[in-house]
mmCIF file of C-alpha atoms in Angstrom:
data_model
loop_
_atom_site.group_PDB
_atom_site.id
_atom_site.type_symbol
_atom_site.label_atom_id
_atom_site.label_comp_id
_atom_site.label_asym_id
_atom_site.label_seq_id
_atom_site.Cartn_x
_atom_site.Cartn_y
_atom_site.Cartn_z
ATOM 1 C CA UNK A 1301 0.000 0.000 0.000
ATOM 2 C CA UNK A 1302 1.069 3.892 -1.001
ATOM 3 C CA UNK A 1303 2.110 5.663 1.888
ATOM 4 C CA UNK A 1304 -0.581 8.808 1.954
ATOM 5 C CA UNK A 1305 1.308 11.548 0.783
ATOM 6 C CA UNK A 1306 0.394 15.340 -0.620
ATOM 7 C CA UNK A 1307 2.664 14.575 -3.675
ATOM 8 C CA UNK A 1308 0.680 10.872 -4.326
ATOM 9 C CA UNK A 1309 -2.696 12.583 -3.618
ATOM 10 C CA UNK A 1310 -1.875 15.095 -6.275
ATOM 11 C CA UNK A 1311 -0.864 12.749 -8.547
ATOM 12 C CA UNK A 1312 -4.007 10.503 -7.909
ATOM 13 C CA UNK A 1313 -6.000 13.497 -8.326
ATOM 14 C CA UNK A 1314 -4.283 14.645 -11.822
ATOM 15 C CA UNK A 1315 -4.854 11.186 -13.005
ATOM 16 C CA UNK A 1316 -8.212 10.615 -12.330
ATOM 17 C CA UNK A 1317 -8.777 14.176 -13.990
ATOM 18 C CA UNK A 1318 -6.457 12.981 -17.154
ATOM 19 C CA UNK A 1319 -9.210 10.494 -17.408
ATOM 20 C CA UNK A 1320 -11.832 12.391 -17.255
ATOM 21 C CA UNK A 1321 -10.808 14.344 -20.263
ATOM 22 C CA UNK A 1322 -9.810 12.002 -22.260
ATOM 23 C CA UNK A 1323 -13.370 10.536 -22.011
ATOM 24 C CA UNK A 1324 -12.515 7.234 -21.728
ATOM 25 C CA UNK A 1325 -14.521 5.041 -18.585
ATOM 26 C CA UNK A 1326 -11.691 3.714 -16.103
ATOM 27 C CA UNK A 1327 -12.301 0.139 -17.141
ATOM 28 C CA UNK A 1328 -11.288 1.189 -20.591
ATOM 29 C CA UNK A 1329 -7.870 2.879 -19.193
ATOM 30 C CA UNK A 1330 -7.336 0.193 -17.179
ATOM 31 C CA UNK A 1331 -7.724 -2.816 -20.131
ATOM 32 C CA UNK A 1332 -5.523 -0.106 -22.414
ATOM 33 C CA UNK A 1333 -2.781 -0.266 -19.413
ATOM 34 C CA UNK A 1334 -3.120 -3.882 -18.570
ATOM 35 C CA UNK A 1335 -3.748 -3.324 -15.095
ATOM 36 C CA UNK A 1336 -6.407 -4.455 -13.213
ATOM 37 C CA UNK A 1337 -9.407 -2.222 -12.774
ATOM 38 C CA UNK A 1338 -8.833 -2.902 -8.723
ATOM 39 C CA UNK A 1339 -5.375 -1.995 -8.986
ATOM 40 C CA UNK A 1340 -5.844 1.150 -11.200
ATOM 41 C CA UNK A 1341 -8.939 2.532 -8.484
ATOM 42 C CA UNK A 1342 -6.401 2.124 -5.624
ATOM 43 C CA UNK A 1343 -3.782 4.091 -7.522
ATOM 44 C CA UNK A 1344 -6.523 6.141 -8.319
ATOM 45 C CA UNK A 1345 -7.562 6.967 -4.725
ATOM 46 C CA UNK A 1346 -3.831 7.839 -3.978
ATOM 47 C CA UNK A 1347 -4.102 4.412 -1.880
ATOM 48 C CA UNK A 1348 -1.701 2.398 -4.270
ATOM 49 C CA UNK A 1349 1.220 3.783 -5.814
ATOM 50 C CA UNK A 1350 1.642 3.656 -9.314
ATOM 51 C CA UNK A 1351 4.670 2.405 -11.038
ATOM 52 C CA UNK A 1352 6.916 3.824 -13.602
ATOM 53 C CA UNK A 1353 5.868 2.124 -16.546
ATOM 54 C CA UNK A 1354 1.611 2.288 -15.640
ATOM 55 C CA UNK A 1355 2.715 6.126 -15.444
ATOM 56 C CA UNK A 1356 3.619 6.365 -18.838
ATOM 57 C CA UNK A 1357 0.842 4.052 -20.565
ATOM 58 C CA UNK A 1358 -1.686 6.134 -18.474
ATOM 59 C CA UNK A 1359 -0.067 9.221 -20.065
ATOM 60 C CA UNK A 1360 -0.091 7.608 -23.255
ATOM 61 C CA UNK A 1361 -3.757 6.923 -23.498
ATOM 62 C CA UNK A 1362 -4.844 9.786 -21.769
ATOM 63 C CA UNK A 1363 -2.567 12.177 -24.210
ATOM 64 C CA UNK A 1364 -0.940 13.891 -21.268
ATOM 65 C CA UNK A 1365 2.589 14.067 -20.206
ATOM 66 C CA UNK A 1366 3.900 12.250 -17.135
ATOM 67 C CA UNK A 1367 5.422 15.077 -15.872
ATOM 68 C CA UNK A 1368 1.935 16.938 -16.230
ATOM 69 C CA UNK A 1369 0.967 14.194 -13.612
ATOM 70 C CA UNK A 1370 3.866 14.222 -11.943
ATOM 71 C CA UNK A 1371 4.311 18.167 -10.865
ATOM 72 C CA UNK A 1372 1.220 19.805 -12.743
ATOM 73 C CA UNK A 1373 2.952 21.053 -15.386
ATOM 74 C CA UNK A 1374 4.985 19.906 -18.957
ATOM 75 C CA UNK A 1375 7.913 22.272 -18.713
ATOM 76 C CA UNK A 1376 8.398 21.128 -14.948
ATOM 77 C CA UNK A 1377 12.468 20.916 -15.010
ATOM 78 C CA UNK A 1378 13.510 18.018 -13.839
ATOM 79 C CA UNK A 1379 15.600 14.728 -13.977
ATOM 80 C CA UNK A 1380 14.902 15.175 -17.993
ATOM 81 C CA UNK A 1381 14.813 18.294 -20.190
ATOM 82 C CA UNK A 1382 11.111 19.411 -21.000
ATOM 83 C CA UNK A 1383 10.406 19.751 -24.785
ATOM 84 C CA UNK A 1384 9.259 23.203 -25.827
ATOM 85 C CA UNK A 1385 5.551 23.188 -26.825
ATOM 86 C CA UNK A 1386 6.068 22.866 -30.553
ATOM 87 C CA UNK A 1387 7.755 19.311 -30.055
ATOM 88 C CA UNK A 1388 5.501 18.186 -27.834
ATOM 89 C CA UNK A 1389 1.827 16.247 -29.771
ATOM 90 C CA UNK A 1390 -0.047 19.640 -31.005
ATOM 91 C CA UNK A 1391 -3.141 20.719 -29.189
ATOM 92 C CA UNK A 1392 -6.568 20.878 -30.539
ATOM 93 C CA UNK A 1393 -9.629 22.223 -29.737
ATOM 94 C CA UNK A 1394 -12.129 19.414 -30.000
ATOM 95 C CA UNK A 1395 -13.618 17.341 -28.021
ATOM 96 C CA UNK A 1396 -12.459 13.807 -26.086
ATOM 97 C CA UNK A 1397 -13.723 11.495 -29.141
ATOM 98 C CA UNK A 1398 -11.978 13.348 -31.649
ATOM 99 C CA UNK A 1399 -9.374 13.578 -29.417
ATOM 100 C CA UNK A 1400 -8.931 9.878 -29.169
ATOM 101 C CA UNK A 1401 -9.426 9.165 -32.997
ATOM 102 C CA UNK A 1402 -6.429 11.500 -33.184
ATOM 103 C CA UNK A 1403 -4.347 9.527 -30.792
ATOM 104 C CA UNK A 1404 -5.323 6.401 -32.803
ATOM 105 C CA UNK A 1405 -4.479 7.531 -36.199
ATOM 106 C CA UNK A 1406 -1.118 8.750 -35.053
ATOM 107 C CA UNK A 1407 -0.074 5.712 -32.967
ATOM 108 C CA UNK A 1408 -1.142 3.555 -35.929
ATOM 109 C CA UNK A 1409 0.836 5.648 -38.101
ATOM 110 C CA UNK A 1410 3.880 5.523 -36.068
ATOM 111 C CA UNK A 1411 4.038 1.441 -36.151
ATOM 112 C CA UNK A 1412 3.366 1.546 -39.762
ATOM 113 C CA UNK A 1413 5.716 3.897 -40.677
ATOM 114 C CA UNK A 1414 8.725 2.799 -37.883
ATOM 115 C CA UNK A 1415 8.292 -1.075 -39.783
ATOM 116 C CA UNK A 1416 7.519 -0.369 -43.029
ATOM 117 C CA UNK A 1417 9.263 2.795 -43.852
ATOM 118 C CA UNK A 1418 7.971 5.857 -44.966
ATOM 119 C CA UNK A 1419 7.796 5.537 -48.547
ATOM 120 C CA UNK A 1420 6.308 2.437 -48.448
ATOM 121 C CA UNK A 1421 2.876 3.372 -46.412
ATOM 122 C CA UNK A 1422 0.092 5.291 -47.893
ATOM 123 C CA UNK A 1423 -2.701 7.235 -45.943
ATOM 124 C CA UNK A 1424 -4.485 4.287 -47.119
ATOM 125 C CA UNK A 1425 -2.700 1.991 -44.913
ATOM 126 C CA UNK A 1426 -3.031 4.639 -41.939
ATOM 127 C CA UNK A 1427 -7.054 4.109 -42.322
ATOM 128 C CA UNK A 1428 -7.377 0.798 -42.637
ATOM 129 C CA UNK A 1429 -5.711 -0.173 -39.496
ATOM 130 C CA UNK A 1430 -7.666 2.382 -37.485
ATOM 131 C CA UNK A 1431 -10.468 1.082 -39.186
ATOM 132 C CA UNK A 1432 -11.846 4.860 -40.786
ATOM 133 C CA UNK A 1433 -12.026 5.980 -44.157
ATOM 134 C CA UNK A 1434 -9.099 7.851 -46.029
ATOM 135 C CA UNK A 1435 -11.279 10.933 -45.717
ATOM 136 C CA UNK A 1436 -11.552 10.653 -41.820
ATOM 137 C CA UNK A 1437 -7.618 10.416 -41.887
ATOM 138 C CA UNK A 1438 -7.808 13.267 -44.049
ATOM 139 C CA UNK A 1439 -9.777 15.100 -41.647
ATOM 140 C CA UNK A 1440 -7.176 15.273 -39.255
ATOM 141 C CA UNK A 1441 -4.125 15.482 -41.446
ATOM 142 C CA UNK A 1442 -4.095 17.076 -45.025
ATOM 143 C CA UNK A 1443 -0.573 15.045 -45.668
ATOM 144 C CA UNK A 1444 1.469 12.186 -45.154
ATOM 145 C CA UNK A 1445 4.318 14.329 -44.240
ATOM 146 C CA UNK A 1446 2.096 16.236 -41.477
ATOM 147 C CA UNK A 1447 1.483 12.793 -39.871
ATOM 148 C CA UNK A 1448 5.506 11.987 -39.825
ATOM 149 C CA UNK A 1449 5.968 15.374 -38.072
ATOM 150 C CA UNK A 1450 2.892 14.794 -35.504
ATOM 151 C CA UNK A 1451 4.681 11.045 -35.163
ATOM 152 C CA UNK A 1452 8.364 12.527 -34.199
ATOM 153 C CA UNK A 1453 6.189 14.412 -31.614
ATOM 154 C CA UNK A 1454 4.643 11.586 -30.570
ATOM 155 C CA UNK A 1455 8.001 9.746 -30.276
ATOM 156 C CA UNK A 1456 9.447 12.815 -28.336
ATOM 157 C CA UNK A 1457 7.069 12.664 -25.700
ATOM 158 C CA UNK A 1458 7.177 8.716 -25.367
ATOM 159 C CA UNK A 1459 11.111 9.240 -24.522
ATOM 160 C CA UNK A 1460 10.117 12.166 -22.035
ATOM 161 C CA UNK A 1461 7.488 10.173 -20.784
ATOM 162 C CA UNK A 1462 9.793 7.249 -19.415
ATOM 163 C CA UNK A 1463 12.316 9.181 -18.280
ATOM 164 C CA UNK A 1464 10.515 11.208 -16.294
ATOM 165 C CA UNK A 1465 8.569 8.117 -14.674
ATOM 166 C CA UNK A 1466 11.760 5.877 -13.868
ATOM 167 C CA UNK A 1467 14.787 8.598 -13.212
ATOM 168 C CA UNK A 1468 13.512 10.782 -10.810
ATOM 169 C CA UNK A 1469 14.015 7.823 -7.976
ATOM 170 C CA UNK A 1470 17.078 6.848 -8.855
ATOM 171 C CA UNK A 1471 19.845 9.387 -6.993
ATOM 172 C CA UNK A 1472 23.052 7.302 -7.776
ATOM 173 C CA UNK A 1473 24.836 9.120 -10.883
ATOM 174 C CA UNK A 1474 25.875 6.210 -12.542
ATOM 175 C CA UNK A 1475 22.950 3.802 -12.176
ATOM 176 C CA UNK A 1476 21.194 7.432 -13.421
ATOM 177 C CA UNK A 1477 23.363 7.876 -16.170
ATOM 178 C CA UNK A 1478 23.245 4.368 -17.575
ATOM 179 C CA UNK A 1479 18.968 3.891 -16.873
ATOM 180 C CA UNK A 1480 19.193 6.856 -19.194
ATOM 181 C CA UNK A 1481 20.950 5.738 -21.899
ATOM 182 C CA UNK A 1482 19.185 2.072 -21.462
ATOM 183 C CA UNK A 1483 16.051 3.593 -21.673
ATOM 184 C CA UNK A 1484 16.711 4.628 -25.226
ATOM 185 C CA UNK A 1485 18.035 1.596 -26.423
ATOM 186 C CA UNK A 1486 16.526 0.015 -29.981
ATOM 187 C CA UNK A 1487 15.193 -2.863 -27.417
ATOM 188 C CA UNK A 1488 11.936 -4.799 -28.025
ATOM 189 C CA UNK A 1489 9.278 -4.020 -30.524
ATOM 190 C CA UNK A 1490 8.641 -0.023 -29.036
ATOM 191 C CA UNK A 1491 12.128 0.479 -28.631
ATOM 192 C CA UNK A 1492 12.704 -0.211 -32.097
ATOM 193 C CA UNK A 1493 9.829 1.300 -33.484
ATOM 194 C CA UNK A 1494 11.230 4.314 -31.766
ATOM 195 C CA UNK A 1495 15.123 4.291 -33.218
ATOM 196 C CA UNK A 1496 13.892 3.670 -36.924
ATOM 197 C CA UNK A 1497 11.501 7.042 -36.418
ATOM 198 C CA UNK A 1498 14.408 9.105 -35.570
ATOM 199 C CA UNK A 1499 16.685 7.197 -38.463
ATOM 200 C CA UNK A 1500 14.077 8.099 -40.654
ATOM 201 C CA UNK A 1501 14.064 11.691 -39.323
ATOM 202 C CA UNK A 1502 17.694 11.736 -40.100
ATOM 203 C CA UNK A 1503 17.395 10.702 -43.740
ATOM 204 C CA UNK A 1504 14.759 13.349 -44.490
ATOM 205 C CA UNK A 1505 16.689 16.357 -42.887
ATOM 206 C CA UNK A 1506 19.593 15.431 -44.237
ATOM 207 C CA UNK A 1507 18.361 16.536 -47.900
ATOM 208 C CA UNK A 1508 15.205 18.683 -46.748
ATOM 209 C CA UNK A 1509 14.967 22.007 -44.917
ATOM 210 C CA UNK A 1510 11.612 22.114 -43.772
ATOM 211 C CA UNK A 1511 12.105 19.463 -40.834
ATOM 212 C CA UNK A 1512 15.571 20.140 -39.198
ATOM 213 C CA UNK A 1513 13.896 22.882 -36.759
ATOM 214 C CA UNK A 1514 11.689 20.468 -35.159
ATOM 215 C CA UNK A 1515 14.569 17.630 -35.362
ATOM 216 C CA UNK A 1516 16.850 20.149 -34.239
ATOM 217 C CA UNK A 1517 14.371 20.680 -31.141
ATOM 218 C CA UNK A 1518 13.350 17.427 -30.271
ATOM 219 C CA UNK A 1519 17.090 16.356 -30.384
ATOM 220 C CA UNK A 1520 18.729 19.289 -28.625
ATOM 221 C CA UNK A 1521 16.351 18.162 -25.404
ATOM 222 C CA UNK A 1522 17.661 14.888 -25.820
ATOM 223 C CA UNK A 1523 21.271 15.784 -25.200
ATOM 224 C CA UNK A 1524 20.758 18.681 -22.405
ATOM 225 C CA UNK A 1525 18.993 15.356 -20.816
ATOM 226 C CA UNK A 1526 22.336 13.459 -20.918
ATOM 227 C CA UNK A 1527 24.486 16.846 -20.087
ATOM 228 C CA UNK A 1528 22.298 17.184 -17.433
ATOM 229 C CA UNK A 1529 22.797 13.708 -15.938
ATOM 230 C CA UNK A 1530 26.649 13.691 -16.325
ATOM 231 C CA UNK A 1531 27.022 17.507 -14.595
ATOM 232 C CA UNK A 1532 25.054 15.934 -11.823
ATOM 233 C CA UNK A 1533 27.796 12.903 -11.322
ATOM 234 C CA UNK A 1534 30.631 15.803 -11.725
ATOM 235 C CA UNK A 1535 28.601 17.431 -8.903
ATOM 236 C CA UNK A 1536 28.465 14.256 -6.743
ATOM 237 C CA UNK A 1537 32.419 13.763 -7.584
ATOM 238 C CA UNK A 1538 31.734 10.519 -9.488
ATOM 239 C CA UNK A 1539 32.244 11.800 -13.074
ATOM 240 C CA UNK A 1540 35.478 13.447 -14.446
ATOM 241 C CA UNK A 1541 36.322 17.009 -14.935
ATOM 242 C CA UNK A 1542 35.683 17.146 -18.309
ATOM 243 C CA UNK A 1543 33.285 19.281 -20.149
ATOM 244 C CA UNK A 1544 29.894 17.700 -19.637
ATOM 245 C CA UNK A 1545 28.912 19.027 -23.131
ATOM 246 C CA UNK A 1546 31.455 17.441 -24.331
ATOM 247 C CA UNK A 1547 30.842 14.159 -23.413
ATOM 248 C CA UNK A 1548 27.325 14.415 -23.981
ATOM 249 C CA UNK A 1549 27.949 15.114 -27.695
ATOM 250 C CA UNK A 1550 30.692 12.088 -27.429
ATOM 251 C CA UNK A 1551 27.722 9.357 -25.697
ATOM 252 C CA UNK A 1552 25.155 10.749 -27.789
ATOM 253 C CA UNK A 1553 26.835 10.207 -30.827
ATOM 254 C CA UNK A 1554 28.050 6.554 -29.378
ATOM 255 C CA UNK A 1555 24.581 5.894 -29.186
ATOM 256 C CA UNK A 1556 23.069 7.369 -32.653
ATOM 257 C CA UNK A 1557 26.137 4.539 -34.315
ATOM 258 C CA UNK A 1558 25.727 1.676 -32.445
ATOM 259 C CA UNK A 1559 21.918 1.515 -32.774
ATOM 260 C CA UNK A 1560 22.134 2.014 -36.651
ATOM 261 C CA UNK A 1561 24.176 -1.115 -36.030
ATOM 262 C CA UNK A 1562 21.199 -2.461 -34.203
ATOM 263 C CA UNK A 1563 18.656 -1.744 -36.448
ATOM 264 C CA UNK A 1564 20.861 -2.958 -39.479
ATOM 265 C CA UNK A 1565 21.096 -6.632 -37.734
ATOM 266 C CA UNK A 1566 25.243 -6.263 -36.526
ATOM 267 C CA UNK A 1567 24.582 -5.554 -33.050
ATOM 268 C CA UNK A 1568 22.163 -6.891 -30.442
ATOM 269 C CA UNK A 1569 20.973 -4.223 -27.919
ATOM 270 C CA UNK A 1570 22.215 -6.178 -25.333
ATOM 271 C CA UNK A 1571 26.017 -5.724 -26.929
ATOM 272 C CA UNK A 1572 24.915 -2.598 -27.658
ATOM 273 C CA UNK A 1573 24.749 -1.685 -23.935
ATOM 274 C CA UNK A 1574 27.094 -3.539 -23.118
ATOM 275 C CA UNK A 1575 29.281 -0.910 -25.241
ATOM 276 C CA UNK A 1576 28.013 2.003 -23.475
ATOM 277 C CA UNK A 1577 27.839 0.797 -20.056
ATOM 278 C CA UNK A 1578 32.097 0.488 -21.126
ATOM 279 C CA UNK A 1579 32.189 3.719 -22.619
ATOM 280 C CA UNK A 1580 30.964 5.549 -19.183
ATOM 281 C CA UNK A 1581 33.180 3.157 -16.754
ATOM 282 C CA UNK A 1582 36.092 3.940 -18.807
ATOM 283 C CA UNK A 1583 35.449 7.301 -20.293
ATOM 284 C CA UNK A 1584 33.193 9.233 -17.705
ATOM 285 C CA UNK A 1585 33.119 7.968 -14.422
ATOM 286 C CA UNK A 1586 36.344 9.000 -12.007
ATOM 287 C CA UNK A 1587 38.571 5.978 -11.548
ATOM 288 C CA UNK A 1588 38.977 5.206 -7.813
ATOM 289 C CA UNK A 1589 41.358 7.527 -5.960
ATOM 290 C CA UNK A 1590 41.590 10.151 -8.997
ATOM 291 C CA UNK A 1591 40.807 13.702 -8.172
ATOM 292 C CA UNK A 1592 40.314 14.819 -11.601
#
C-alpha cells in the first residue's frame, strides 16, 4: 500500500482528472494499461502507488505528459529536459472522441511507418488499421508528411514520458546515467519502433529544410537530458572534470552509431549496452582515488 502523501494525492488526483478528459470510462484505461481495474482505483484513490511504466501508458492513453501528472505542469524541469511546446503532440480544440481518434491515427501511423518505412505506407494503410475511411484520416491530417511530423512528436514525448517516470528515484549518478541511456536503447518491438523514427528523421533532414527545426528541437532536449545527468555525477564527484557538453555530444553520438548497427542486424541491444555501459566506466566515471 502507497504511503498517503500530498505529492501521491496530487498525482491521484491529476490522473483521475487525465481520465476524465480524455473521455474514456476507467475500465477502458485500465484494459488499455493492462492493469487491473482494482489496482488502477487504488492508484486512483492515492491508496496504491503507481509504477513507472503504468505512469507512462496512463499518459499515453490519456494524451498527457507524465510530468503533467507528476508536478502539474509539462515544462516542470527536472531529472529530464522538458520539450518546448512545438515538439511536444499539437493541441486541438475538439472534443475527447476526436481527441482519441487522433491519438489512434497517429499511434497507428507511427508502427506503420517505424516497420515499413515511410515511402512504403500510404494514408491508405493509416485508415485501414484504425479502421476509418481515407477521408476521416484526411480530416485530421491534409498530408502524409504532417502525420511523420505529428509522429516525431509523438516519439518525443514517449522518450520524455519514461524518463521522467523511472529517473527521478534513482539518486546514484551512474545507475542514473546508464537507466538513461538504457532507456533509449533500440530494445523490443517499441524500442525499435522508436530508433527507426528518428533514423528516418535523419534521412529526411539530411536533404530537406523544412524538418531540421523540429529535429533540431526534439534532439537538442535529448542531449541537455544526458548533459544534465553527467554535470550531476561531476557534482556528486563521481564523473570526471571534463566538459559535460562534451561528453554528452561524445555518448550521444556513441549511441546514434551503435543503434544504426542495431537496427541494421550487426549488433544486439544487449552488446549494444554492453558498449556504453564500457564507454561511461572507462570514459566518464572518475577511476577510484583520482581527483580529476
Amino acid at each position: 500500500m502507497a504511503t498517503s502523501t500530498p505529492e501521491n494525492a496530487q498525482l491521484a488526483e491529476r490522473a483521475r482528472l487525465s481520465i476524465q478528459n480524455s473521455g474514456l470510462v476507467q475500465r477502458e484505461v485500465a484494459r488499455h494499461i493492462g492493469l487491473d481495474e482494482t489496482k488502477l482505483s487504488k492508484s486512483l484513490a492515492g491508496t496504491r502507488r503507481f509504477r513507472p511504466t503504468e505512469l507512462t501508458d496512463l499518459a499515453d492513453v490519456t494524451g498527457v505528459t507524465v510530468n503533467w501528472l507528476m508536478s502539474g505542469s509539462d515544462q516542470t524541469r527536472g531529472v529530464s529536459v522538458p520539450p518546448p511546446a512545438m515538439i511536444l503532440p499539437t493541441r486541438h480544440a475538439e472534443n475527447s472522441d476526436q481527441a482519441q481518434k487522433r491519438r489512434a491515427i497517429i499511434e497507428s501511423a507511427w508502427w506503420l511507418l517505424a516497420r515499413r518505412g515511410y515511402s512504403s505506407v500510404r494514408i491508405a494503410d493509416i485508415a485501414a488499421v484504425c479502421g476509418v475511411s481515407t477521408a476521416s484520416v484526411h480530416y485530421y491530417f491534409s498530408t502524409k508528411r504532417e502525420i511523420f511530423a505529428e509522429v516525431l512528436r509523438y516519439s518525443v514525448k514517449l522518450a520524455f514520458d519514461r524518463q521522467i517516470a523511472e529517473l527521478h528515484a534513482i539518486t546514484e549518478p551512474v545507475s542514473r546515467l546508464k537507466r538513461l541511456i538504457e532507456l533509449q536503447l533500440p530494445a523490443g518491438d517499441r524500442g525499435r519502433a522508436e530508433f527507426s523514427i528518428w533514423l528516418q528523421t535523419w534521412s529526411y533532414v539530411a536533404v530537406d529544410e523544412s524538418g531540421k527545426e523540429n529535429h533540431a528541437q526534439g534532439y537538442r532536449r535529448w542531449i541537455q537530458t544526458v548533459e544534465d545527468a553527467i554535470a550531476f555525477g561531476q557534482e556528486e564527484g563521481v564523473f570526471v572534470e571534463v566538459p559535460s557538453a562534451d561528453l554528452a555530444i561524445e555518448l550521444t553520438g556513441l549511441v546514434d552509431g551503435l543503434g544504426i548497427k542495431v537496427l541494421t542486424g550487426m549488433l544486439t541491444s544487449d552488446q549494444m549496452f554492453r558498449h556504453i555501459e564500457n564507454f561511461i566506466d572507462r570514459t566518464i566515471v572518475k577511476a577510484k582515488g583520482s581527483n580529476k
